[in-house]
Amino acid sequence: MIYGHKMKSKVEEITSRLNDLADERNKLGLLGVNVKAKTGSKGKNVQTSLIDKSTVLGREADADSLIAKLLEDEDLNRKVSVMSIVGLGGIGKTTLAKILYNDEKVMAHFELRVWVCVSDEFSVFNISNAIFQAVDGHNQDFASLDLLHVALKEKVANKRFLVVLDDIWNEDHSQWELLKSPFLVGSTGSKIIVTTRKNKVALVMDSAQPHMLKGLSDEIALSLFAYNALNEDNFDEYPSLKVIAKGIIKKCDGLPLALIALGRVLKIKGTNIDEWEELLNSEIWDIEDGGGILPALKLSYYDLPLHLKQLFAYCSFFFQKTTYSTRIN
């Protein structure tokens, strides 16, 4: 009888949870569908190394400092050195890395350049394979990590290379040691750039001096917001909106991703003061997420039409996968 009672309680708990999920689905306007997984298929993260520099504001000093370090061949006892860019989500780590990767002096300095977006899955084999395919220019199947690393080692031997590992979360030092083993034969001055939200990751990956990326200044943030909301460099022509904009950028705490997302939301709404004030005074800003980006993104999500909310929710079912892009000089 006791066992039966426990089972009944468990069933009731599961039923209650399913009902809650059904309510959430209805609130999102989602439809019930059957999704069949395709064995062996790989989703692709759309992140690439390409960038429109004209849309980037306030990172000139960061870029100049890091480019100078990239071009240095200072450590003769260490052929390959690691540089890390550390900061909150949405603060512009990837954007800064793209600026470095596409700088003309950097492109001329390195014989090989490879960009790998890693995200959640730190697979030594997948990352190594992405890098090999980038420098080799062809897809090739390897039966083991050892065979892959031997081939990769031959490709990078005595060459000065730049590898960007974007969005790293791995804190396992042994995995990093395994990943970097083929690169130790590179030419002096070779660099690996790591972007991460966690300072511990930078330390695990032997980054000597992590570059801590800060939020944008109020002046730059206001300009970035104006560009995305009004296609203007400032709010000189819209003094009534400027006061509201200052309140919004203060809540965004200098995070470029938040400023861009909300600027684009208001761009659709035009210069209606009521719409701008509604966004500024939204209760969503009271959400505490430890990073400051979640409320801003939720505001942009809630502004989407119903069919796009459905698409957004559908995309959440898919995990991020390792992708790469490269240019070889």
mmCIF file of C-alpha atoms in Angstrom:
data_model
loop_
_atom_site.group_PDB
_atom_site.id
_atom_site.type_symbol
_atom_site.label_atom_id
_atom_site.label_comp_id
_atom_site.label_asym_id
_atom_site.label_seq_id
_atom_site.Cartn_x
_atom_site.Cartn_y
_atom_site.Cartn_z
ATOM 1 C CA MET A 1 0.000 0.000 0.000
ATOM 2 C CA ILE A 2 2.859 2.362 0.837
ATOM 3 C CA TYR A 3 4.471 1.642 -2.536
ATOM 4 C CA GLY A 4 1.160 2.291 -4.306
ATOM 5 C CA HIS A 5 0.748 5.591 -2.467
ATOM 6 C CA LYS A 6 4.238 6.723 -3.506
ATOM 7 C CA MET A 7 3.556 5.807 -7.115
ATOM 8 C CA LYS A 8 0.303 7.751 -7.063
ATOM 9 C CA SER A 9 2.073 10.829 -5.677
ATOM 10 C CA LYS A 10 4.778 10.553 -8.337
ATOM 11 C CA VAL A 11 2.208 10.273 -11.137
ATOM 12 C CA GLU A 12 0.332 13.278 -9.788
ATOM 13 C CA GLU A 13 3.592 15.256 -9.641
ATOM 14 C CA ILE A 14 4.429 14.385 -13.259
ATOM 15 C CA THR A 15 0.886 15.191 -14.396
ATOM 16 C CA SER A 16 1.039 18.568 -12.681
ATOM 17 C CA ARG A 17 4.361 19.318 -14.362
ATOM 18 C CA LEU A 18 2.994 18.342 -17.788
ATOM 19 C CA ASN A 19 0.014 20.621 -17.255
ATOM 20 C CA ASP A 20 2.349 23.489 -16.394
ATOM 21 C CA LEU A 21 4.349 22.866 -19.559
ATOM 22 C CA ALA A 22 1.178 22.783 -21.619
ATOM 23 C CA ASP A 23 0.160 26.147 -20.166
ATOM 24 C CA GLU A 24 3.562 27.605 -21.056
ATOM 25 C CA ARG A 25 3.220 26.244 -24.590
ATOM 26 C CA ASN A 26 -0.165 27.894 -24.974
ATOM 27 C CA LYS A 27 1.160 31.220 -23.697
ATOM 28 C CA LEU A 28 3.892 31.094 -26.363
ATOM 29 C CA GLY A 29 1.377 30.167 -29.024
ATOM 30 C CA LEU A 30 3.270 26.996 -29.917
ATOM 31 C CA LEU A 31 1.722 24.200 -31.945
ATOM 32 C CA GLY A 32 2.154 20.526 -31.185
ATOM 33 C CA VAL A 33 4.469 18.936 -33.785
ATOM 34 C CA ASN A 34 6.396 15.715 -34.206
ATOM 35 C CA VAL A 35 10.143 16.268 -34.509
ATOM 36 C CA LYS A 36 12.294 13.392 -35.780
ATOM 37 C CA ALA A 37 15.990 13.530 -35.057
ATOM 38 C CA LYS A 38 18.307 12.747 -37.950
ATOM 39 C CA THR A 39 21.153 10.529 -36.832
ATOM 40 C CA GLY A 40 24.515 11.996 -37.697
ATOM 41 C CA SER A 41 23.171 15.415 -38.716
ATOM 42 C CA LYS A 42 24.967 18.424 -37.363
ATOM 43 C CA GLY A 43 23.449 21.823 -36.670
ATOM 44 C CA LYS A 44 25.565 24.824 -37.589
ATOM 45 C CA ASN A 45 26.151 27.958 -35.591
ATOM 46 C CA VAL A 46 25.786 30.918 -37.932
ATOM 47 C CA GLN A 47 28.676 32.811 -36.316
ATOM 48 C CA THR A 48 31.539 33.604 -38.709
ATOM 49 C CA SER A 49 34.744 35.632 -38.668
ATOM 50 C CA LEU A 50 33.363 38.323 -41.008
ATOM 51 C CA ILE A 51 32.562 41.779 -39.667
ATOM 52 C CA ASP A 52 31.440 45.225 -40.796
ATOM 53 C CA LYS A 53 33.877 47.463 -38.921
ATOM 54 C CA SER A 54 31.811 50.570 -39.660
ATOM 55 C CA THR A 55 29.142 49.348 -37.222
ATOM 56 C CA VAL A 56 31.570 48.827 -34.309
ATOM 57 C CA LEU A 57 31.971 51.663 -31.809
ATOM 58 C CA GLY A 58 34.160 52.178 -28.763
ATOM 59 C CA ARG A 59 36.628 49.312 -29.154
ATOM 60 C CA GLU A 60 39.510 51.164 -30.826
ATOM 61 C CA ALA A 61 41.737 51.211 -27.732
ATOM 62 C CA ASP A 62 41.106 47.526 -26.990
ATOM 63 C CA ALA A 63 41.839 46.579 -30.595
ATOM 64 C CA ASP A 64 45.042 48.640 -30.818
ATOM 65 C CA SER A 65 46.394 47.143 -27.597
ATOM 66 C CA LEU A 66 45.689 43.556 -28.621
ATOM 67 C CA ILE A 67 46.907 43.976 -32.198
ATOM 68 C CA ALA A 68 50.241 45.204 -30.850
ATOM 69 C CA LYS A 69 50.494 42.030 -28.760
ATOM 70 C CA LEU A 70 49.524 39.842 -31.705
ATOM 71 C CA LEU A 71 52.345 41.249 -33.792
ATOM 72 C CA GLU A 72 54.964 40.719 -31.092
ATOM 73 C CA ASP A 73 57.361 37.768 -31.182
ATOM 74 C CA GLU A 74 58.552 38.460 -27.655
ATOM 75 C CA ASP A 75 58.755 34.989 -26.099
ATOM 76 C CA LEU A 76 61.508 33.055 -27.871
ATOM 77 C CA ASN A 77 61.166 30.182 -25.389
ATOM 78 C CA ARG A 78 57.485 29.795 -26.148
ATOM 79 C CA LYS A 79 56.645 29.554 -29.819
ATOM 80 C CA VAL A 80 52.885 29.599 -29.291
ATOM 81 C CA SER A 81 51.226 31.958 -26.798
ATOM 82 C CA VAL A 82 47.609 32.306 -25.730
ATOM 83 C CA MET A 83 45.710 35.601 -25.535
ATOM 84 C CA SER A 84 42.274 35.739 -23.926
ATOM 85 C CA ILE A 85 39.381 38.194 -24.113
ATOM 86 C CA VAL A 86 37.175 37.881 -21.031
ATOM 87 C CA GLY A 87 33.859 39.575 -20.305
ATOM 88 C CA LEU A 88 30.114 39.292 -19.764
ATOM 89 C CA GLY A 89 27.796 37.825 -22.369
ATOM 90 C CA GLY A 90 26.859 40.450 -24.939
ATOM 91 C CA ILE A 91 29.748 42.767 -24.086
ATOM 92 C CA GLY A 92 31.452 42.346 -27.460
ATOM 93 C CA LYS A 93 34.165 39.707 -27.024
ATOM 94 C CA THR A 94 33.456 38.030 -30.353
ATOM 95 C CA THR A 95 33.187 41.377 -32.130
ATOM 96 C CA LEU A 96 36.585 42.425 -30.802
ATOM 97 C CA ALA A 97 38.107 39.097 -31.838
ATOM 98 C CA LYS A 98 36.724 39.613 -35.348
ATOM 99 C CA ILE A 99 38.346 43.044 -35.523
ATOM 100 C CA LEU A 100 41.701 41.506 -34.639
ATOM 101 C CA TYR A 101 41.263 38.577 -37.017
ATOM 102 C CA ASN A 102 40.449 40.825 -39.992
ATOM 103 C CA ASP A 103 43.002 43.561 -39.339
ATOM 104 C CA GLU A 104 45.224 44.089 -42.399
ATOM 105 C CA LYS A 105 48.475 44.028 -40.392
ATOM 106 C CA VAL A 106 47.395 40.819 -38.667
ATOM 107 C CA MET A 107 46.440 39.201 -41.972
ATOM 108 C CA ALA A 108 49.854 40.007 -43.408
ATOM 109 C CA HIS A 109 51.699 38.833 -40.287
ATOM 110 C CA PHE A 110 50.320 35.280 -40.046
ATOM 111 C CA GLU A 111 50.734 32.560 -42.656
ATOM 112 C CA LEU A 112 47.664 30.678 -41.458
ATOM 113 C CA ARG A 113 44.532 32.007 -39.784
ATOM 114 C CA VAL A 114 41.658 29.888 -38.487
ATOM 115 C CA TRP A 115 38.416 30.843 -36.748
ATOM 116 C CA VAL A 116 36.516 28.247 -34.680
ATOM 117 C CA CYS A 117 33.265 28.938 -32.828
ATOM 118 C CA VAL A 118 33.200 26.403 -29.982
ATOM 119 C CA SER A 119 30.364 27.336 -27.571
ATOM 120 C CA ASP A 120 29.067 24.651 -25.176
ATOM 121 C CA GLU A 121 30.634 21.554 -26.692
ATOM 122 C CA PHE A 122 34.408 21.390 -26.141
ATOM 123 C CA SER A 123 35.272 18.365 -28.257
ATOM 124 C CA VAL A 124 39.018 18.051 -28.856
ATOM 125 C CA PHE A 125 38.412 15.895 -31.940
ATOM 126 C CA ASN A 126 35.791 18.199 -33.491
ATOM 127 C CA ILE A 127 37.792 21.371 -32.873
ATOM 128 C CA SER A 128 41.000 19.805 -34.172
ATOM 129 C CA ASN A 129 39.167 18.483 -37.221
ATOM 130 C CA ALA A 130 37.658 21.906 -37.951
ATOM 131 C CA ILE A 131 41.112 23.479 -37.813
ATOM 132 C CA PHE A 132 42.616 20.783 -40.046
ATOM 133 C CA GLN A 133 39.889 21.178 -42.672
ATOM 134 C CA ALA A 134 40.419 24.938 -42.599
ATOM 135 C CA VAL A 135 44.160 24.778 -43.260
ATOM 136 C CA ASP A 136 43.960 21.800 -45.632
ATOM 137 C CA GLY A 137 40.973 23.023 -47.624
ATOM 138 C CA HIS A 138 39.413 19.564 -47.872
ATOM 139 C CA ASN A 139 37.234 17.277 -45.798
ATOM 140 C CA GLN A 140 39.030 14.174 -44.591
ATOM 141 C CA ASP A 141 37.884 11.375 -42.302
ATOM 142 C CA PHE A 142 40.246 10.337 -39.504
ATOM 143 C CA ALA A 143 39.859 7.047 -37.650
ATOM 144 C CA SER A 144 41.395 8.408 -34.464
ATOM 145 C CA LEU A 145 42.447 11.606 -32.725
ATOM 146 C CA ASP A 146 46.079 10.498 -33.004
ATOM 147 C CA LEU A 147 45.935 10.309 -36.808
ATOM 148 C CA LEU A 148 44.195 13.677 -36.921
ATOM 149 C CA HIS A 149 46.775 15.345 -34.693
ATOM 150 C CA VAL A 150 49.701 13.902 -36.664
ATOM 151 C CA ALA A 151 48.210 15.327 -39.871
ATOM 152 C CA LEU A 152 47.448 18.675 -38.225
ATOM 153 C CA LYS A 153 50.948 18.885 -36.789
ATOM 154 C CA GLU A 154 52.394 18.534 -40.297
ATOM 155 C CA LYS A 155 50.166 21.354 -41.570
ATOM 156 C CA VAL A 156 51.186 23.905 -38.936
ATOM 157 C CA ALA A 157 54.841 22.913 -38.490
ATOM 158 C CA ASN A 158 57.212 25.899 -38.819
ATOM 159 C CA LYS A 159 54.366 28.217 -39.789
ATOM 160 C CA ARG A 160 53.296 31.319 -37.907
ATOM 161 C CA PHE A 161 49.583 30.871 -37.325
ATOM 162 C CA LEU A 162 46.655 32.559 -35.621
ATOM 163 C CA VAL A 163 43.814 30.434 -34.234
ATOM 164 C CA VAL A 164 40.719 32.021 -32.688
ATOM 165 C CA LEU A 165 38.671 29.817 -30.337
ATOM 166 C CA ASP A 166 35.467 31.760 -29.804
ATOM 167 C CA ASP A 167 33.174 31.262 -26.794
ATOM 168 C CA ILE A 168 35.061 28.754 -24.636
ATOM 169 C CA TRP A 169 33.515 27.297 -21.461
ATOM 170 C CA ASN A 170 35.825 24.333 -20.812
ATOM 171 C CA GLU A 171 37.614 24.353 -17.429
ATOM 172 C CA ASP A 172 39.388 21.008 -17.842
ATOM 173 C CA HIS A 173 43.117 21.703 -18.177
ATOM 174 C CA SER A 174 43.843 18.191 -19.490
ATOM 175 C CA GLN A 175 41.485 18.756 -22.437
ATOM 176 C CA TRP A 176 43.251 21.990 -23.296
ATOM 177 C CA GLU A 177 46.674 20.310 -23.102
ATOM 178 C CA LEU A 178 45.412 17.650 -25.501
ATOM 179 C CA LEU A 179 43.981 20.189 -27.926
ATOM 180 C CA LYS A 180 47.093 22.365 -28.145
ATOM 181 C CA SER A 181 49.611 19.492 -28.553
ATOM 182 C CA PRO A 182 49.783 19.656 -32.400
ATOM 183 C CA PHE A 183 50.445 23.411 -32.320
ATOM 184 C CA LEU A 184 53.678 23.322 -30.346
ATOM 185 C CA VAL A 185 55.674 22.962 -33.581
ATOM 186 C CA GLY A 186 54.423 26.275 -34.951
ATOM 187 C CA SER A 187 56.792 29.099 -35.747
ATOM 188 C CA THR A 188 57.729 31.667 -33.083
ATOM 189 C CA GLY A 189 55.062 34.327 -32.773
ATOM 190 C CA SER A 190 52.109 31.999 -33.363
ATOM 191 C CA LYS A 191 49.062 33.004 -31.327
ATOM 192 C CA ILE A 192 45.832 31.479 -30.064
ATOM 193 C CA ILE A 193 43.039 33.883 -29.129
ATOM 194 C CA VAL A 194 40.371 32.672 -26.702
ATOM 195 C CA THR A 195 37.102 34.454 -25.946
ATOM 196 C CA THR A 196 35.285 33.438 -22.769
ATOM 197 C CA ARG A 197 32.949 34.710 -20.080
ATOM 198 C CA LYS A 198 34.977 33.080 -17.317
ATOM 199 C CA ASN A 199 38.373 34.191 -16.083
ATOM 200 C CA LYS A 200 39.012 30.649 -14.831
ATOM 201 C CA VAL A 201 38.851 29.391 -18.411
ATOM 202 C CA ALA A 202 41.546 31.878 -19.434
ATOM 203 C CA LEU A 203 43.778 30.652 -16.617
ATOM 204 C CA VAL A 204 43.181 26.997 -17.496
ATOM 205 C CA MET A 205 44.225 27.728 -21.078
ATOM 206 C CA ASP A 206 47.502 29.310 -19.939
ATOM 207 C CA SER A 207 46.627 32.833 -20.994
ATOM 208 C CA ALA A 208 49.312 35.083 -19.505
ATOM 209 C CA GLN A 209 47.356 38.347 -19.240
ATOM 210 C CA PRO A 210 43.582 38.063 -19.797
ATOM 211 C CA HIS A 211 42.142 41.158 -21.468
ATOM 212 C CA MET A 212 39.115 42.076 -19.348
ATOM 213 C CA LEU A 213 36.576 43.708 -21.651
ATOM 214 C CA LYS A 214 34.443 46.397 -20.034
ATOM 215 C CA GLY A 215 31.108 47.912 -20.997
ATOM 216 C CA LEU A 216 30.909 50.892 -23.325
ATOM 217 C CA SER A 217 31.085 54.422 -21.947
ATOM 218 C CA ASP A 218 27.782 56.316 -21.749
ATOM 219 C CA GLU A 219 28.792 58.522 -24.685
ATOM 220 C CA ILE A 220 29.639 55.602 -26.976
ATOM 221 C CA ALA A 221 26.622 53.619 -25.771
ATOM 222 C CA LEU A 222 24.318 56.535 -26.620
ATOM 223 C CA SER A 223 25.844 56.791 -30.088
ATOM 224 C CA LEU A 224 25.494 53.046 -30.711
ATOM 225 C CA PHE A 225 21.892 53.154 -29.526
ATOM 226 C CA ALA A 226 21.117 56.129 -31.803
ATOM 227 C CA TYR A 227 22.648 54.351 -34.770
ATOM 228 C CA ASN A 228 20.480 51.258 -34.304
ATOM 229 C CA ALA A 229 17.279 53.056 -33.300
ATOM 230 C CA LEU A 230 17.360 56.055 -35.646
ATOM 231 C CA ASN A 231 20.181 55.514 -38.160
ATOM 232 C CA GLU A 232 21.782 58.611 -36.658
ATOM 233 C CA ASP A 233 25.109 59.225 -34.936
ATOM 234 C CA ASN A 234 23.419 60.990 -32.005
ATOM 235 C CA PHE A 235 20.125 62.304 -30.643
ATOM 236 C CA ASP A 236 20.696 65.968 -31.542
ATOM 237 C CA GLU A 237 17.602 66.007 -33.753
ATOM 238 C CA TYR A 238 15.501 64.180 -31.136
ATOM 239 C CA PRO A 239 16.029 65.924 -27.766
ATOM 240 C CA SER A 240 12.805 64.494 -26.291
ATOM 241 C CA LEU A 241 13.943 60.958 -27.059
ATOM 242 C CA LYS A 242 17.463 61.573 -25.780
ATOM 243 C CA VAL A 243 16.322 61.725 -22.148
ATOM 244 C CA ILE A 244 14.531 58.394 -22.514
ATOM 245 C CA ALA A 245 17.491 56.892 -24.383
ATOM 246 C CA LYS A 246 19.855 57.812 -21.553
ATOM 247 C CA GLY A 247 17.623 55.928 -19.140
ATOM 248 C CA ILE A 248 17.603 52.868 -21.389
ATOM 249 C CA ILE A 249 21.378 52.754 -21.894
ATOM 250 C CA LYS A 250 21.876 53.055 -18.143
ATOM 251 C CA LYS A 251 19.772 49.932 -17.688
ATOM 252 C CA CYS A 252 21.791 48.160 -20.421
ATOM 253 C CA ASP A 253 24.959 48.761 -18.389
ATOM 254 C CA GLY A 254 27.147 49.356 -21.445
ATOM 255 C CA LEU A 255 26.431 45.961 -23.063
ATOM 256 C CA PRO A 256 26.542 46.404 -26.873
ATOM 257 C CA LEU A 257 24.293 43.414 -27.622
ATOM 258 C CA ALA A 258 21.545 44.824 -25.404
ATOM 259 C CA LEU A 259 21.868 48.292 -26.941
ATOM 260 C CA ILE A 260 21.712 46.910 -30.473
ATOM 261 C CA ALA A 261 18.755 44.609 -29.749
ATOM 262 C CA LEU A 262 16.642 47.321 -28.125
ATOM 263 C CA GLY A 263 17.678 49.924 -30.676
ATOM 264 C CA ARG A 264 16.341 47.710 -33.432
ATOM 265 C CA VAL A 265 13.104 47.184 -31.514
ATOM 266 C CA LEU A 266 12.552 50.950 -31.308
ATOM 267 C CA LYS A 267 13.589 51.468 -34.917
ATOM 268 C CA ILE A 268 10.461 49.611 -35.978
ATOM 269 C CA LYS A 269 8.302 51.701 -33.651
ATOM 270 C CA GLY A 270 9.668 54.995 -34.969
ATOM 271 C CA THR A 271 9.898 58.105 -32.801
ATOM 272 C CA ASN A 272 6.713 57.590 -30.795
ATOM 273 C CA ILE A 273 7.593 58.840 -27.294
ATOM 274 C CA ASP A 274 4.971 56.636 -25.629
ATOM 275 C CA GLU A 275 6.535 53.518 -27.153
ATOM 276 C CA TRP A 276 10.013 54.549 -25.961
ATOM 277 C CA GLU A 277 8.747 55.302 -22.439
ATOM 278 C CA GLU A 278 6.903 51.985 -22.304
ATOM 279 C CA LEU A 279 10.151 50.166 -23.005
ATOM 280 C CA LEU A 280 12.064 52.238 -20.441
ATOM 281 C CA ASN A 281 9.491 51.591 -17.719
ATOM 282 C CA SER A 282 8.910 47.897 -18.423
ATOM 283 C CA GLU A 283 8.866 45.610 -15.374
ATOM 284 C CA ILE A 284 11.171 43.200 -17.203
ATOM 285 C CA TRP A 285 14.129 45.367 -16.182
ATOM 286 C CA ASP A 286 13.583 44.155 -12.613
ATOM 287 C CA ILE A 287 14.666 40.624 -13.589
ATOM 288 C CA GLU A 288 17.997 39.710 -12.004
ATOM 289 C CA ASP A 289 20.116 37.470 -14.227
ATOM 290 C CA GLY A 290 23.601 38.282 -12.968
ATOM 291 C CA GLY A 291 24.701 39.618 -16.334
ATOM 292 C CA GLY A 292 22.336 42.381 -17.349
ATOM 293 C CA ILE A 293 21.624 41.030 -20.831
ATOM 294 C CA LEU A 294 18.514 38.895 -20.180
ATOM 295 C CA PRO A 295 15.971 41.710 -19.553
ATOM 296 C CA ALA A 296 17.019 43.533 -22.731
ATOM 297 C CA LEU A 297 16.741 40.384 -24.826
ATOM 298 C CA LYS A 298 13.373 39.516 -23.303
ATOM 299 C CA LEU A 299 12.082 42.956 -24.231
ATOM 300 C CA SER A 300 13.110 42.411 -27.840
ATOM 301 C CA TYR A 301 11.562 38.906 -27.757
ATOM 302 C CA TYR A 302 8.211 40.105 -26.440
ATOM 303 C CA ASP A 303 8.080 42.678 -29.223
ATOM 304 C CA LEU A 304 8.218 39.963 -31.909
ATOM 305 C CA PRO A 305 5.036 39.002 -33.794
ATOM 306 C CA LEU A 306 3.494 35.685 -32.795
ATOM 307 C CA HIS A 307 4.837 33.667 -35.737
ATOM 308 C CA LEU A 308 8.403 34.781 -35.000
ATOM 309 C CA LYS A 309 8.004 33.922 -31.306
ATOM 310 C CA GLN A 310 7.077 30.409 -32.413
ATOM 311 C CA LEU A 311 10.158 30.238 -34.628
ATOM 312 C CA PHE A 312 12.379 31.558 -31.826
ATOM 313 C CA ALA A 313 11.057 28.946 -29.391
ATOM 314 C CA TYR A 314 11.505 26.203 -32.006
ATOM 315 C CA CYS A 315 15.167 27.166 -32.490
ATOM 316 C CA SER A 316 15.771 26.709 -28.767
ATOM 317 C CA PHE A 317 15.478 22.945 -29.272
ATOM 318 C CA PHE A 318 18.772 22.859 -31.173
ATOM 319 C CA PHE A 319 22.207 22.835 -29.549
ATOM 320 C CA GLN A 320 25.125 24.946 -30.732
ATOM 321 C CA LYS A 321 27.758 23.008 -32.681
ATOM 322 C CA THR A 322 31.375 23.654 -33.546
ATOM 323 C CA THR A 323 31.823 25.615 -36.768
ATOM 324 C CA TYR A 324 34.772 27.202 -38.472
ATOM 325 C CA SER A 325 35.848 29.669 -41.100
ATOM 326 C CA THR A 326 39.310 30.472 -42.336
ATOM 327 C CA ARG A 327 41.475 32.522 -44.624
ATOM 328 C CA ILE A 328 44.899 31.408 -45.726
ATOM 329 C CA ASN A 329 47.331 34.042 -46.990
#
